[in-house]
mmCIF file of C-alpha atoms and ligand atoms in Angstrom:
data_model
loop_
_atom_site.group_PDB
_atom_site.id
_atom_site.type_symbol
_atom_site.label_atom_id
_atom_site.label_comp_id
_atom_site.label_asym_id
_atom_site.label_seq_id
_atom_site.Cartn_x
_atom_site.Cartn_y
_atom_site.Cartn_z
ATOM 1 C CA MET L 365 -43.903 40.568 19.301
ATOM 2 C CA ALA L 366 -45.072 43.615 17.217
ATOM 3 C CA TYR L 367 -43.217 43.597 13.896
ATOM 4 C CA LEU L 368 -42.783 46.157 11.159
ATOM 5 C CA LYS L 369 -45.301 45.290 8.501
ATOM 6 C CA PHE L 370 -43.705 43.544 5.659
ATOM 7 C CA ASP L 371 -43.558 45.662 2.511
ATOM 8 C CA PRO L 372 -42.893 43.317 -0.610
ATOM 9 C CA ASN L 373 -42.212 46.486 -2.827
ATOM 10 C CA LEU L 374 -39.341 47.780 -0.658
ATOM 11 C CA GLY L 375 -36.306 48.319 -2.766
ATOM 12 C CA GLU L 376 -38.147 48.240 -6.174
ATOM 13 C CA ASP L 377 -37.441 52.088 -6.540
ATOM 14 C CA GLY L 378 -33.717 51.608 -5.454
ATOM 15 C CA TYR L 379 -34.232 52.673 -1.886
ATOM 16 C CA PHE L 380 -34.619 50.764 1.433
ATOM 17 C CA GLY L 381 -35.802 53.607 3.434
ATOM 18 C CA ALA L 382 -32.920 56.162 3.788
ATOM 19 C CA TYR L 383 -30.400 53.550 2.241
ATOM 20 C CA GLY L 384 -29.498 52.341 -1.295
ATOM 21 C CA GLY L 385 -29.561 54.475 -4.336
ATOM 22 C CA GLN L 386 -27.412 54.746 -7.455
ATOM 23 C CA PHE L 387 -24.151 56.716 -6.839
ATOM 24 C CA MET L 388 -22.164 56.000 -10.001
ATOM 25 C CA PRO L 389 -20.305 57.784 -12.778
ATOM 26 C CA GLU L 390 -22.629 59.361 -15.264
ATOM 27 C CA THR L 391 -21.558 57.011 -18.030
ATOM 28 C CA LEU L 392 -22.946 53.990 -16.157
ATOM 29 C CA MET L 393 -26.358 55.527 -15.318
ATOM 30 C CA GLY L 394 -27.763 54.432 -18.736
ATOM 31 C CA PRO L 395 -26.387 50.877 -18.495
ATOM 32 C CA LEU L 396 -27.702 50.473 -14.927
ATOM 33 C CA GLY L 397 -31.197 51.640 -16.289
ATOM 34 C CA GLU L 398 -30.953 48.881 -18.978
ATOM 35 C CA LEU L 399 -29.850 46.490 -16.385
ATOM 36 C CA GLU L 400 -32.807 47.180 -14.196
ATOM 37 C CA SER L 401 -35.395 46.870 -17.100
ATOM 38 C CA ALA L 402 -33.784 43.579 -18.190
ATOM 39 C CA PHE L 403 -33.830 42.226 -14.611
ATOM 40 C CA ARG L 404 -37.517 43.238 -14.253
ATOM 41 C CA GLU L 405 -38.477 41.606 -17.575
ATOM 42 C CA ALA L 406 -36.484 38.417 -16.755
ATOM 43 C CA ARG L 407 -38.069 38.216 -13.418
ATOM 44 C CA ASP L 408 -41.575 38.333 -14.881
ATOM 45 C CA ASP L 409 -40.740 35.859 -17.581
ATOM 46 C CA GLU L 410 -41.783 32.248 -17.018
ATOM 47 C CA GLY L 411 -39.060 31.010 -19.364
ATOM 48 C CA PHE L 412 -36.243 32.829 -17.621
ATOM 49 C CA ARG L 413 -37.550 31.634 -14.228
ATOM 50 C CA ALA L 414 -37.911 27.979 -15.296
ATOM 51 C CA GLU L 415 -34.361 28.083 -16.779
ATOM 52 C CA PHE L 416 -32.963 29.472 -13.519
ATOM 53 C CA GLU L 417 -34.892 26.978 -11.380
ATOM 54 C CA ASN L 418 -33.738 24.022 -13.645
ATOM 55 C CA LEU L 419 -29.998 25.283 -13.245
ATOM 56 C CA LEU L 420 -30.652 25.488 -9.451
ATOM 57 C CA ARG L 421 -31.843 21.962 -9.275
ATOM 58 C CA ASP L 422 -29.645 20.176 -11.838
ATOM 59 C CA PHE L 423 -26.273 22.108 -11.617
ATOM 60 C CA VAL L 424 -26.313 23.626 -8.116
ATOM 61 C CA GLY L 425 -27.973 20.625 -6.423
ATOM 62 C CA ARG L 426 -30.963 22.522 -4.877
ATOM 63 C CA PRO L 427 -32.841 22.289 -2.732
ATOM 64 C CA THR L 428 -30.071 22.132 -0.206
ATOM 65 C CA ALA L 429 -30.760 19.999 2.831
ATOM 66 C CA LEU L 430 -32.133 21.437 6.169
ATOM 67 C CA GLY L 431 -30.839 19.130 8.910
ATOM 68 C CA HIS L 432 -31.400 18.892 12.686
ATOM 69 C CA ALA L 433 -28.091 19.382 14.509
ATOM 70 C CA ARG L 434 -28.825 16.889 17.222
ATOM 71 C CA LYS L 435 -25.589 16.900 19.243
ATOM 72 C CA LEU L 436 -25.277 20.661 18.911
ATOM 73 C CA SER L 437 -28.768 21.167 20.145
ATOM 74 C CA ALA L 438 -28.114 18.942 23.051
ATOM 75 C CA HIS L 439 -24.857 20.703 23.857
ATOM 76 C CA TYR L 440 -27.108 23.818 24.607
ATOM 77 C CA GLY L 441 -29.966 21.966 25.951
ATOM 78 C CA THR L 442 -32.649 24.448 25.262
ATOM 79 C CA ALA L 443 -34.207 24.516 21.721
ATOM 80 C CA PRO L 444 -33.554 22.471 18.574
ATOM 81 C CA ILE L 445 -31.235 23.850 16.177
ATOM 82 C CA PHE L 446 -31.479 23.229 12.358
ATOM 83 C CA LEU L 447 -28.832 24.021 9.741
ATOM 84 C CA LYS L 448 -29.638 25.165 6.229
ATOM 85 C CA ARG L 449 -26.897 23.468 4.332
ATOM 86 C CA GLU L 450 -25.698 25.993 1.628
ATOM 87 C CA ASP L 451 -22.181 24.340 2.061
ATOM 88 C CA LEU L 452 -23.760 21.517 -0.068
ATOM 89 C CA ALA L 453 -24.415 23.824 -2.990
ATOM 90 C CA HIS L 454 -22.125 23.397 -6.007
ATOM 91 C CA THR L 455 -18.855 25.210 -5.502
ATOM 92 C CA GLY L 456 -19.386 25.067 -1.633
ATOM 93 C CA ALA L 457 -21.472 28.036 -0.853
ATOM 94 C CA HIS L 458 -24.599 30.170 -1.545
ATOM 95 C CA LYS L 459 -22.659 32.475 -3.929
ATOM 96 C CA ILE L 460 -23.493 30.277 -6.937
ATOM 97 C CA ASN L 461 -27.178 31.184 -6.800
ATOM 98 C CA ASN L 462 -26.448 34.768 -7.494
ATOM 99 C CA ALA L 463 -23.560 34.160 -9.983
ATOM 100 C CA LEU L 464 -25.864 31.766 -12.100
ATOM 101 C CA GLY L 465 -28.823 34.254 -12.028
ATOM 102 C CA GLN L 466 -26.671 37.224 -13.233
ATOM 103 C CA VAL L 467 -24.751 35.244 -15.940
ATOM 104 C CA LEU L 468 -28.089 33.864 -17.263
ATOM 105 C CA LEU L 469 -29.364 37.475 -17.265
ATOM 106 C CA ALA L 470 -26.138 38.758 -18.965
ATOM 107 C CA ARG L 471 -26.646 36.078 -21.785
ATOM 108 C CA ARG L 472 -30.269 37.159 -22.142
ATOM 109 C CA MET L 473 -29.234 40.740 -22.574
ATOM 110 C CA GLY L 474 -26.857 39.649 -25.471
ATOM 111 C CA LYS L 475 -23.621 40.345 -23.422
ATOM 112 C CA THR L 476 -20.794 38.043 -24.367
ATOM 113 C CA ARG L 477 -18.323 39.010 -21.612
ATOM 114 C CA VAL L 478 -18.614 38.989 -17.769
ATOM 115 C CA ILE L 479 -16.324 40.709 -15.279
ATOM 116 C CA ALA L 480 -16.345 40.325 -11.529
ATOM 117 C CA GLU L 481 -14.181 41.329 -8.491
ATOM 118 C CA THR L 482 -13.217 39.046 -5.823
ATOM 119 C CA GLY L 483 -11.493 39.373 -2.430
ATOM 120 C CA ALA L 484 -11.131 35.807 -1.059
ATOM 121 C CA GLY L 485 -11.905 34.329 -4.462
ATOM 122 C CA GLN L 486 -15.185 32.683 -3.588
ATOM 123 C CA HIS L 487 -17.223 34.949 -5.761
ATOM 124 C CA GLY L 488 -14.683 34.841 -8.500
ATOM 125 C CA VAL L 489 -14.859 31.059 -8.493
ATOM 126 C CA ALA L 490 -18.646 31.069 -8.480
ATOM 127 C CA THR L 491 -18.775 33.498 -11.445
ATOM 128 C CA ALA L 492 -16.020 31.703 -13.430
ATOM 129 C CA THR L 493 -18.051 28.464 -12.890
ATOM 130 C CA ALA L 494 -21.243 30.041 -14.134
ATOM 131 C CA CYS L 495 -19.483 31.408 -17.190
ATOM 132 C CA ALA L 496 -17.988 28.062 -18.082
ATOM 133 C CA HIS L 497 -21.441 26.486 -17.715
ATOM 134 C CA LEU L 498 -23.234 28.944 -19.783
ATOM 135 C CA GLY L 499 -20.530 29.872 -22.361
ATOM 136 C CA LEU L 500 -19.496 33.552 -21.480
ATOM 137 C CA THR L 501 -15.987 34.956 -21.403
ATOM 138 C CA CYS L 502 -15.051 35.825 -17.754
ATOM 139 C CA CYS L 503 -12.446 38.238 -16.466
ATOM 140 C CA VAL L 504 -12.044 38.483 -12.596
ATOM 141 C CA TYR L 505 -10.244 41.450 -10.926
ATOM 142 C CA MET L 506 -8.410 40.586 -7.773
ATOM 143 C CA GLY L 507 -5.887 42.509 -5.595
ATOM 144 C CA GLU L 508 -2.366 41.080 -5.865
ATOM 145 C CA VAL L 509 -2.233 40.682 -2.132
ATOM 146 C CA ASP L 510 -5.418 38.532 -2.266
ATOM 147 C CA MET L 511 -4.007 36.486 -5.197
ATOM 148 C CA GLU L 512 -1.052 35.539 -3.074
ATOM 149 C CA ARG L 513 -3.255 34.647 -0.143
ATOM 150 C CA GLN L 514 -5.767 32.807 -2.184
ATOM 151 C CA ALA L 515 -3.481 31.077 -4.761
ATOM 152 C CA LEU L 516 -5.693 27.930 -4.828
ATOM 153 C CA ASN L 517 -8.870 29.972 -5.852
ATOM 154 C CA VAL L 518 -6.999 31.808 -8.510
ATOM 155 C CA TYR L 519 -6.019 28.455 -10.031
ATOM 156 C CA ARG L 520 -9.619 27.188 -9.735
ATOM 157 C CA MET L 521 -10.867 30.297 -11.690
ATOM 158 C CA ARG L 522 -8.153 29.665 -14.314
ATOM 159 C CA LEU L 523 -9.233 25.974 -14.598
ATOM 160 C CA MET L 524 -12.701 27.227 -15.418
ATOM 161 C CA GLY L 525 -11.269 29.276 -18.239
ATOM 162 C CA ALA L 526 -11.369 32.623 -16.599
ATOM 163 C CA GLU L 527 -8.746 35.311 -16.901
ATOM 164 C CA VAL L 528 -7.674 36.594 -13.476
ATOM 165 C CA ARG L 529 -6.287 40.162 -13.595
ATOM 166 C CA GLY L 530 -4.024 41.232 -10.696
ATOM 167 C CA VAL L 531 -4.588 44.743 -9.286
ATOM 168 C CA SER L 532 -1.508 46.530 -8.009
ATOM 169 C CA SER L 533 -2.999 49.792 -7.043
ATOM 170 C CA GLY L 534 -3.754 50.927 -3.366
ATOM 171 C CA SER L 535 -3.822 48.195 -0.758
ATOM 172 C CA ARG L 536 -3.884 45.604 -3.615
ATOM 173 C CA THR L 537 -7.084 44.080 -1.919
ATOM 174 C CA LEU L 538 -10.733 43.924 -2.696
ATOM 175 C CA LYS L 539 -11.680 47.605 -2.730
ATOM 176 C CA ASP L 540 -9.050 48.143 -5.279
ATOM 177 C CA ALA L 541 -10.201 45.333 -7.230
ATOM 178 C CA ILE L 542 -13.832 46.780 -7.168
ATOM 179 C CA ASN L 543 -12.489 50.165 -8.399
ATOM 180 C CA GLU L 544 -10.591 48.429 -11.410
ATOM 181 C CA ALA L 545 -13.676 46.396 -12.318
ATOM 182 C CA ILE L 546 -15.708 49.657 -12.351
ATOM 183 C CA ARG L 547 -13.123 51.126 -14.651
ATOM 184 C CA ASP L 548 -13.396 48.199 -16.947
ATOM 185 C CA TRP L 549 -17.081 48.278 -17.176
ATOM 186 C CA VAL L 550 -17.135 52.090 -17.990
ATOM 187 C CA GLY L 551 -15.200 51.165 -21.125
ATOM 188 C CA SER L 552 -16.805 47.872 -22.047
ATOM 189 C CA VAL L 553 -20.487 48.041 -21.064
ATOM 190 C CA GLU L 554 -21.688 47.352 -24.641
ATOM 191 C CA SER L 555 -20.363 43.728 -24.469
ATOM 192 C CA THR L 556 -19.901 43.320 -20.767
ATOM 193 C CA HIS L 557 -22.019 42.526 -17.719
ATOM 194 C CA TYR L 558 -20.529 43.278 -14.184
ATOM 195 C CA VAL L 559 -21.441 40.545 -11.795
ATOM 196 C CA LEU L 560 -21.628 41.974 -8.295
ATOM 197 C CA GLY L 561 -21.244 39.382 -5.531
ATOM 198 C CA SER L 562 -23.415 40.586 -2.660
ATOM 199 C CA VAL L 563 -26.393 42.724 -1.858
ATOM 200 C CA LEU L 564 -24.306 45.876 -2.234
ATOM 201 C CA GLY L 565 -23.545 48.390 -5.064
ATOM 202 C CA PRO L 566 -26.015 50.703 -6.919
ATOM 203 C CA HIS L 567 -29.631 49.833 -7.852
ATOM 204 C CA PRO L 568 -30.518 47.398 -9.100
ATOM 205 C CA TYR L 569 -27.798 45.098 -7.596
ATOM 206 C CA PRO L 570 -28.986 44.842 -3.967
ATOM 207 C CA LEU L 571 -32.611 43.951 -5.178
ATOM 208 C CA MET L 572 -31.352 41.688 -7.847
ATOM 209 C CA VAL L 573 -28.849 39.686 -5.826
ATOM 210 C CA ARG L 574 -31.279 39.293 -3.030
ATOM 211 C CA THR L 575 -33.897 37.990 -5.501
ATOM 212 C CA PHE L 576 -31.510 35.341 -6.804
ATOM 213 C CA HIS L 577 -30.807 34.164 -3.141
ATOM 214 C CA GLU L 578 -34.446 34.081 -2.110
ATOM 215 C CA CYS L 579 -34.531 30.374 -2.815
ATOM 216 C CA ILE L 580 -32.585 29.726 0.409
ATOM 217 C CA GLY L 581 -35.413 31.024 2.628
ATOM 218 C CA ARG L 582 -38.312 29.670 0.340
ATOM 219 C CA GLU L 583 -36.715 26.147 0.771
ATOM 220 C CA ALA L 584 -36.079 26.574 4.429
ATOM 221 C CA ARG L 585 -39.513 27.678 5.146
ATOM 222 C CA ALA L 586 -41.135 24.696 3.573
ATOM 223 C CA GLN L 587 -38.479 22.198 4.858
ATOM 224 C CA ILE L 588 -38.964 23.396 8.497
ATOM 225 C CA LEU L 589 -42.781 23.318 8.312
ATOM 226 C CA ASP L 590 -42.362 19.820 6.787
ATOM 227 C CA ALA L 591 -39.942 18.644 9.611
ATOM 228 C CA CYS L 592 -41.408 20.424 12.655
ATOM 229 C CA GLY L 593 -45.013 21.568 11.611
ATOM 230 C CA ARG L 594 -44.193 25.098 12.628
ATOM 231 C CA LEU L 595 -42.123 28.099 11.731
ATOM 232 C CA PRO L 596 -38.765 28.834 13.512
ATOM 233 C CA SER L 597 -38.691 31.291 16.262
ATOM 234 C CA HIS L 598 -35.201 32.496 15.286
ATOM 235 C CA LEU L 599 -33.067 32.793 12.282
ATOM 236 C CA VAL L 600 -29.294 33.297 12.386
ATOM 237 C CA ALA L 601 -26.846 34.144 9.610
ATOM 238 C CA CYS L 602 -23.476 35.845 9.184
ATOM 239 C CA VAL L 603 -23.468 39.150 7.436
ATOM 240 C CA GLY L 604 -20.537 40.307 5.143
ATOM 241 C CA GLY L 605 -22.277 42.236 2.457
ATOM 242 C CA GLY L 606 -25.458 40.338 3.621
ATOM 243 C CA SER L 607 -26.541 38.187 0.716
ATOM 244 C CA ASN L 608 -26.850 34.805 2.489
ATOM 245 C CA ALA L 609 -28.532 36.446 5.303
ATOM 246 C CA MET L 610 -31.069 38.332 3.120
ATOM 247 C CA GLY L 611 -31.559 35.167 1.081
ATOM 248 C CA LEU L 612 -32.575 33.260 4.332
ATOM 249 C CA PHE L 613 -34.597 36.091 5.968
ATOM 250 C CA TYR L 614 -36.582 37.341 3.007
ATOM 251 C CA ALA L 615 -39.199 34.559 3.008
ATOM 252 C CA PHE L 616 -39.806 35.041 6.733
ATOM 253 C CA LEU L 617 -40.025 38.852 6.960
ATOM 254 C CA GLY L 618 -43.927 38.684 7.154
ATOM 255 C CA ASP L 619 -43.887 36.205 9.902
ATOM 256 C CA ASP L 620 -43.367 36.450 13.612
ATOM 257 C CA VAL L 621 -39.826 35.203 13.336
ATOM 258 C CA ALA L 622 -36.830 36.959 15.047
ATOM 259 C CA MET L 623 -33.623 37.340 12.938
ATOM 260 C CA VAL L 624 -30.218 38.005 13.937
ATOM 261 C CA GLY L 625 -27.312 38.987 11.464
ATOM 262 C CA VAL L 626 -23.794 38.205 12.855
ATOM 263 C CA GLU L 627 -20.975 40.563 11.881
ATOM 264 C CA ALA L 628 -17.181 39.982 12.194
ATOM 265 C CA GLY L 629 -16.110 41.159 15.591
ATOM 266 C CA GLY L 630 -12.401 40.445 14.693
ATOM 267 C CA THR L 631 -9.920 40.909 17.486
ATOM 268 C CA GLY L 632 -11.306 44.002 19.189
ATOM 269 C CA THR L 633 -13.640 46.972 18.933
ATOM 270 C CA GLY L 634 -10.898 49.582 17.797
ATOM 271 C CA PRO L 635 -10.504 50.872 14.299
ATOM 272 C CA GLY L 636 -8.929 48.286 11.905
ATOM 273 C CA GLU L 637 -9.811 45.503 14.344
ATOM 274 C CA HIS L 638 -13.135 44.287 13.131
ATOM 275 C CA ALA L 639 -15.805 44.605 10.439
ATOM 276 C CA ALA L 640 -18.894 45.192 12.685
ATOM 277 C CA ARG L 641 -20.438 48.069 10.657
ATOM 278 C CA PHE L 642 -23.578 48.194 13.002
ATOM 279 C CA GLY L 643 -21.364 48.860 16.056
ATOM 280 C CA THR L 644 -19.449 52.080 15.276
ATOM 281 C CA GLY L 645 -20.345 52.564 11.597
ATOM 282 C CA ARG L 646 -21.998 55.717 10.333
ATOM 283 C CA VAL L 647 -23.988 56.622 7.207
ATOM 284 C CA GLY L 648 -22.086 57.186 4.069
ATOM 285 C CA VAL L 649 -21.714 56.091 0.355
ATOM 286 C CA LEU L 650 -19.294 53.497 -0.937
ATOM 287 C CA HIS L 651 -19.238 51.817 -4.301
ATOM 288 C CA GLY L 652 -22.514 53.081 -5.441
ATOM 289 C CA THR L 653 -24.708 52.726 -2.423
ATOM 290 C CA ARG L 654 -25.654 54.701 0.638
ATOM 291 C CA SER L 655 -25.417 52.483 3.767
ATOM 292 C CA VAL L 656 -23.662 52.271 7.194
ATOM 293 C CA LEU L 657 -19.867 52.303 6.684
ATOM 294 C CA LEU L 658 -16.741 52.048 8.976
ATOM 295 C CA GLN L 659 -15.193 55.474 8.411
ATOM 296 C CA ASP L 660 -13.178 57.992 10.417
ATOM 297 C CA ASP L 661 -14.350 61.547 11.295
ATOM 298 C CA ALA L 662 -13.129 62.942 7.902
ATOM 299 C CA GLY L 663 -15.232 60.364 6.110
ATOM 300 C CA ASN L 664 -12.052 58.118 5.131
ATOM 301 C CA ILE L 665 -12.903 54.405 4.910
ATOM 302 C CA LEU L 666 -11.297 52.561 7.859
ATOM 303 C CA PRO L 667 -9.388 49.296 7.341
ATOM 304 C CA THR L 668 -11.151 46.255 8.562
ATOM 305 C CA HIS L 669 -10.172 42.832 9.944
ATOM 306 C CA SER L 670 -11.689 39.437 10.215
ATOM 307 C CA VAL L 671 -10.323 35.837 10.304
ATOM 308 C CA SER L 672 -12.817 35.167 7.541
ATOM 309 C CA ALA L 673 -12.190 37.016 4.218
ATOM 310 C CA GLY L 674 -15.795 36.855 3.194
ATOM 311 C CA LEU L 675 -16.977 39.194 6.191
ATOM 312 C CA ASP L 676 -14.116 41.671 5.834
ATOM 313 C CA TYR L 677 -15.735 44.649 4.101
ATOM 314 C CA PRO L 678 -16.296 48.211 5.469
ATOM 315 C CA SER L 679 -19.873 48.442 4.224
ATOM 316 C CA VAL L 680 -23.027 46.497 4.458
ATOM 317 C CA GLY L 681 -26.032 45.915 2.215
ATOM 318 C CA PRO L 682 -28.579 48.872 2.296
ATOM 319 C CA GLU L 683 -31.475 46.481 2.981
ATOM 320 C CA HIS L 684 -29.830 45.481 6.225
ATOM 321 C CA ALA L 685 -29.261 48.998 7.306
ATOM 322 C CA HIS L 686 -32.931 49.652 6.828
ATOM 323 C CA TYR L 687 -34.116 46.685 8.787
ATOM 324 C CA ARG L 688 -31.702 47.500 11.434
ATOM 325 C CA ASP L 689 -33.074 50.976 11.931
ATOM 326 C CA ALA L 690 -36.664 49.657 11.763
ATOM 327 C CA GLY L 691 -35.760 46.991 14.602
ATOM 328 C CA ARG L 692 -36.895 44.182 12.307
ATOM 329 C CA ILE L 693 -33.468 42.502 12.181
ATOM 330 C CA THR L 694 -31.094 42.646 14.957
ATOM 331 C CA TYR L 695 -27.269 42.498 14.595
ATOM 332 C CA ALA L 696 -24.668 40.891 16.806
ATOM 333 C CA ARG L 697 -20.882 40.379 16.433
ATOM 334 C CA ALA L 698 -18.802 37.409 16.966
ATOM 335 C CA GLY L 699 -14.853 37.530 17.257
ATOM 336 C CA ASP L 700 -12.278 35.540 15.535
ATOM 337 C CA ASP L 701 -11.619 33.375 18.439
ATOM 338 C CA ASP L 702 -15.442 32.658 19.099
ATOM 339 C CA ALA L 703 -15.697 31.852 15.336
ATOM 340 C CA LEU L 704 -12.768 29.473 15.497
ATOM 341 C CA ALA L 705 -14.249 27.850 18.570
ATOM 342 C CA ALA L 706 -17.591 27.329 16.850
ATOM 343 C CA PHE L 707 -15.742 25.861 13.728
ATOM 344 C CA HIS L 708 -14.162 23.171 15.786
ATOM 345 C CA ARG L 709 -17.318 22.433 17.774
ATOM 346 C CA LEU L 710 -19.307 21.840 14.502
ATOM 347 C CA CYS L 711 -16.587 19.630 12.982
ATOM 348 C CA GLN L 712 -16.520 17.431 16.189
ATOM 349 C CA MET L 713 -20.255 17.376 17.045
ATOM 350 C CA GLU L 714 -21.853 17.188 13.661
ATOM 351 C CA GLY L 715 -19.180 16.080 11.283
ATOM 352 C CA ILE L 716 -19.609 19.206 9.294
ATOM 353 C CA LEU L 717 -16.687 21.481 8.311
ATOM 354 C CA PRO L 718 -18.266 25.072 8.135
ATOM 355 C CA ALA L 719 -16.818 28.109 6.405
ATOM 356 C CA LEU L 720 -15.253 30.502 8.840
ATOM 357 C CA GLU L 721 -17.853 33.037 7.809
ATOM 358 C CA SER L 722 -20.673 30.671 8.669
ATOM 359 C CA SER L 723 -18.801 29.943 11.929
ATOM 360 C CA HIS L 724 -19.624 33.442 13.093
ATOM 361 C CA ALA L 725 -23.290 32.628 12.856
ATOM 362 C CA LEU L 726 -22.609 29.423 14.858
ATOM 363 C CA ALA L 727 -20.620 31.421 17.436
ATOM 364 C CA HIS L 728 -23.721 33.451 18.077
ATOM 365 C CA LEU L 729 -25.490 30.374 19.496
ATOM 366 C CA ASP L 730 -23.482 30.749 22.595
ATOM 367 C CA VAL L 731 -25.232 34.034 23.233
ATOM 368 C CA LEU L 732 -28.699 33.082 21.981
ATOM 369 C CA MET L 733 -29.305 29.556 23.108
ATOM 370 C CA PRO L 734 -29.137 30.194 26.951
ATOM 371 C CA THR L 735 -31.954 32.663 26.493
ATOM 372 C CA LEU L 736 -34.334 30.153 24.642
ATOM 373 C CA GLY L 737 -36.751 27.494 25.740
ATOM 374 C CA ALA L 738 -38.109 24.301 24.442
ATOM 375 C CA ASP L 739 -40.952 26.204 22.386
ATOM 376 C CA ASP L 740 -38.243 27.912 20.471
ATOM 377 C CA LEU L 741 -36.803 26.648 17.221
ATOM 378 C CA VAL L 742 -33.602 27.849 15.481
ATOM 379 C CA VAL L 743 -32.432 27.934 11.927
ATOM 380 C CA VAL L 744 -28.862 28.696 11.257
ATOM 381 C CA ASN L 745 -27.762 29.486 7.700
ATOM 382 C CA LEU L 746 -24.546 27.421 7.041
ATOM 383 C CA SER L 747 -23.527 29.675 4.154
ATOM 384 C CA GLY L 748 -20.572 27.542 2.927
ATOM 385 C CA ARG L 749 -18.175 24.828 3.567
ATOM 386 C CA GLY L 750 -14.884 25.239 5.346
ATOM 387 C CA ASP L 751 -12.347 23.279 3.147
ATOM 388 C CA LYS L 752 -11.007 26.734 1.862
ATOM 389 C CA ASP L 753 -10.312 27.783 5.540
ATOM 390 C CA VAL L 754 -8.440 24.643 6.740
ATOM 391 C CA SER L 755 -4.965 26.210 6.440
ATOM 392 C CA THR L 756 -6.086 29.432 8.245
ATOM 393 C CA VAL L 757 -7.503 27.195 11.018
ATOM 394 C CA GLN L 758 -4.391 25.115 11.066
ATOM 395 C CA ALA L 759 -2.208 28.311 11.547
ATOM 396 C CA SER L 760 -4.457 29.488 14.368
ATOM 397 C CA ASP L 761 -4.102 26.048 16.141
ATOM 398 C CA SER L 762 -0.253 26.299 16.147
ATOM 399 C CA ARG L 763 -0.486 29.935 17.511
ATOM 400 C CA ALA L 764 -2.859 28.818 20.427
HETATM 401 C C1 LIG H 1290 -18.969 35.388 0.580
HETATM 402 C C2 LIG H 1290 -19.340 34.706 1.705
HETATM 403 C C3 LIG H 1290 -20.095 35.086 2.786
HETATM 404 C C4 LIG H 1290 -20.364 36.590 3.023
HETATM 405 O O1 LIG H 1290 -21.126 37.215 1.955
HETATM 406 P P1 LIG H 1290 -22.596 37.645 2.265
HETATM 407 O O2 LIG H 1290 -23.050 38.365 1.011
HETATM 408 O O3 LIG H 1290 -22.789 38.387 3.564
HETATM 409 O O4 LIG H 1290 -23.520 36.350 2.314
HETATM 410 C C5 LIG H 1290 -20.551 34.390 3.842
HETATM 411 N N1 LIG H 1290 -20.241 32.949 3.801
HETATM 412 C C6 LIG H 1290 -19.568 32.403 2.831
HETATM 413 C C7 LIG H 1290 -19.322 30.869 2.794
HETATM 414 C C8 LIG H 1290 -19.069 33.173 1.643
HETATM 415 O O5 LIG H 1290 -18.330 32.610 0.780
#
């Protein structure tokens, strides 16, 4: 297969081809520039890198395992499937890699306070955890509707000493929480760092968040070579903002390895029924970055739906939009019901309870595996554990 030549400098200037950039209020352009310089200096500093690596090892529990899913592989009967076990990371998902990296950077910059926004609460919990561990004050913005739906995560954040501020404007969900967090940052930027939770937002966030997650693919590459003596033929990961997917994919971009990102197909293809941006989305700007958005003809952001809160966002990371256009990464969708079926299958066949987000990646195996042969080798990113989703799954069972 002929692939786009891998460019390690892509994104360094804030652009991934036609996507990315820095579309923010004037008052934040200076602070974003400072953040960019601080990130570059930290990235080049042995001391910072060593401290981050030590935290990943001793606090997060990295490297996370890469395991052969024997019964799942036999179920399809074509190629072996390996699971990269981000569900085994501290707090139960990949998000802690980025939260720790950014909070460590905030402390290095002399900031004493951290803010974050959260939808389902997973990024809020990861950030609150990192702040407790590293000794920074933490304030998390969350829509009031989400606070009700995710009461347990609100309590987990408070247990870690974080303040959770309810947002009562708009639809009282994630995008309103983002607006509130940005408003806070405009007024507090001297003391405060804004921890963004995916490969989204203005430069340098997409580049920085991906960098802090690159450990996923670096580990997986060494682990699969060790286990099988060859590289995988295919990588599969779910794509909300796209951080767990970029984290896995990045180390393989220069190799002859096919990559599939799986978006939330929800309940249908109509507006408001899914979050599959690469289906009907069009180019636009949201929350500081140019990417592919679900919007109507007048440019209004459309509502989205997914059974998994972590995939339920109208935009996608700009790096993904670039690699989609370039044909380097392909994108598929999996619906709510397919994800739920994949969730049950992994529980029963492998004794692993996957996050509903990760279950979308697993659901794509139904499409991919019948097209493969014994020479192929698949790695699926199991981005998180599903304990948080058990009540959602239980409710769907009683509906069925
Ligand atoms: C937040 C989350 C996602 C989606 O975010 P990405 O930035 O696309 O990785 C996926 N899986 C889990 C378990 C999550 O918590």
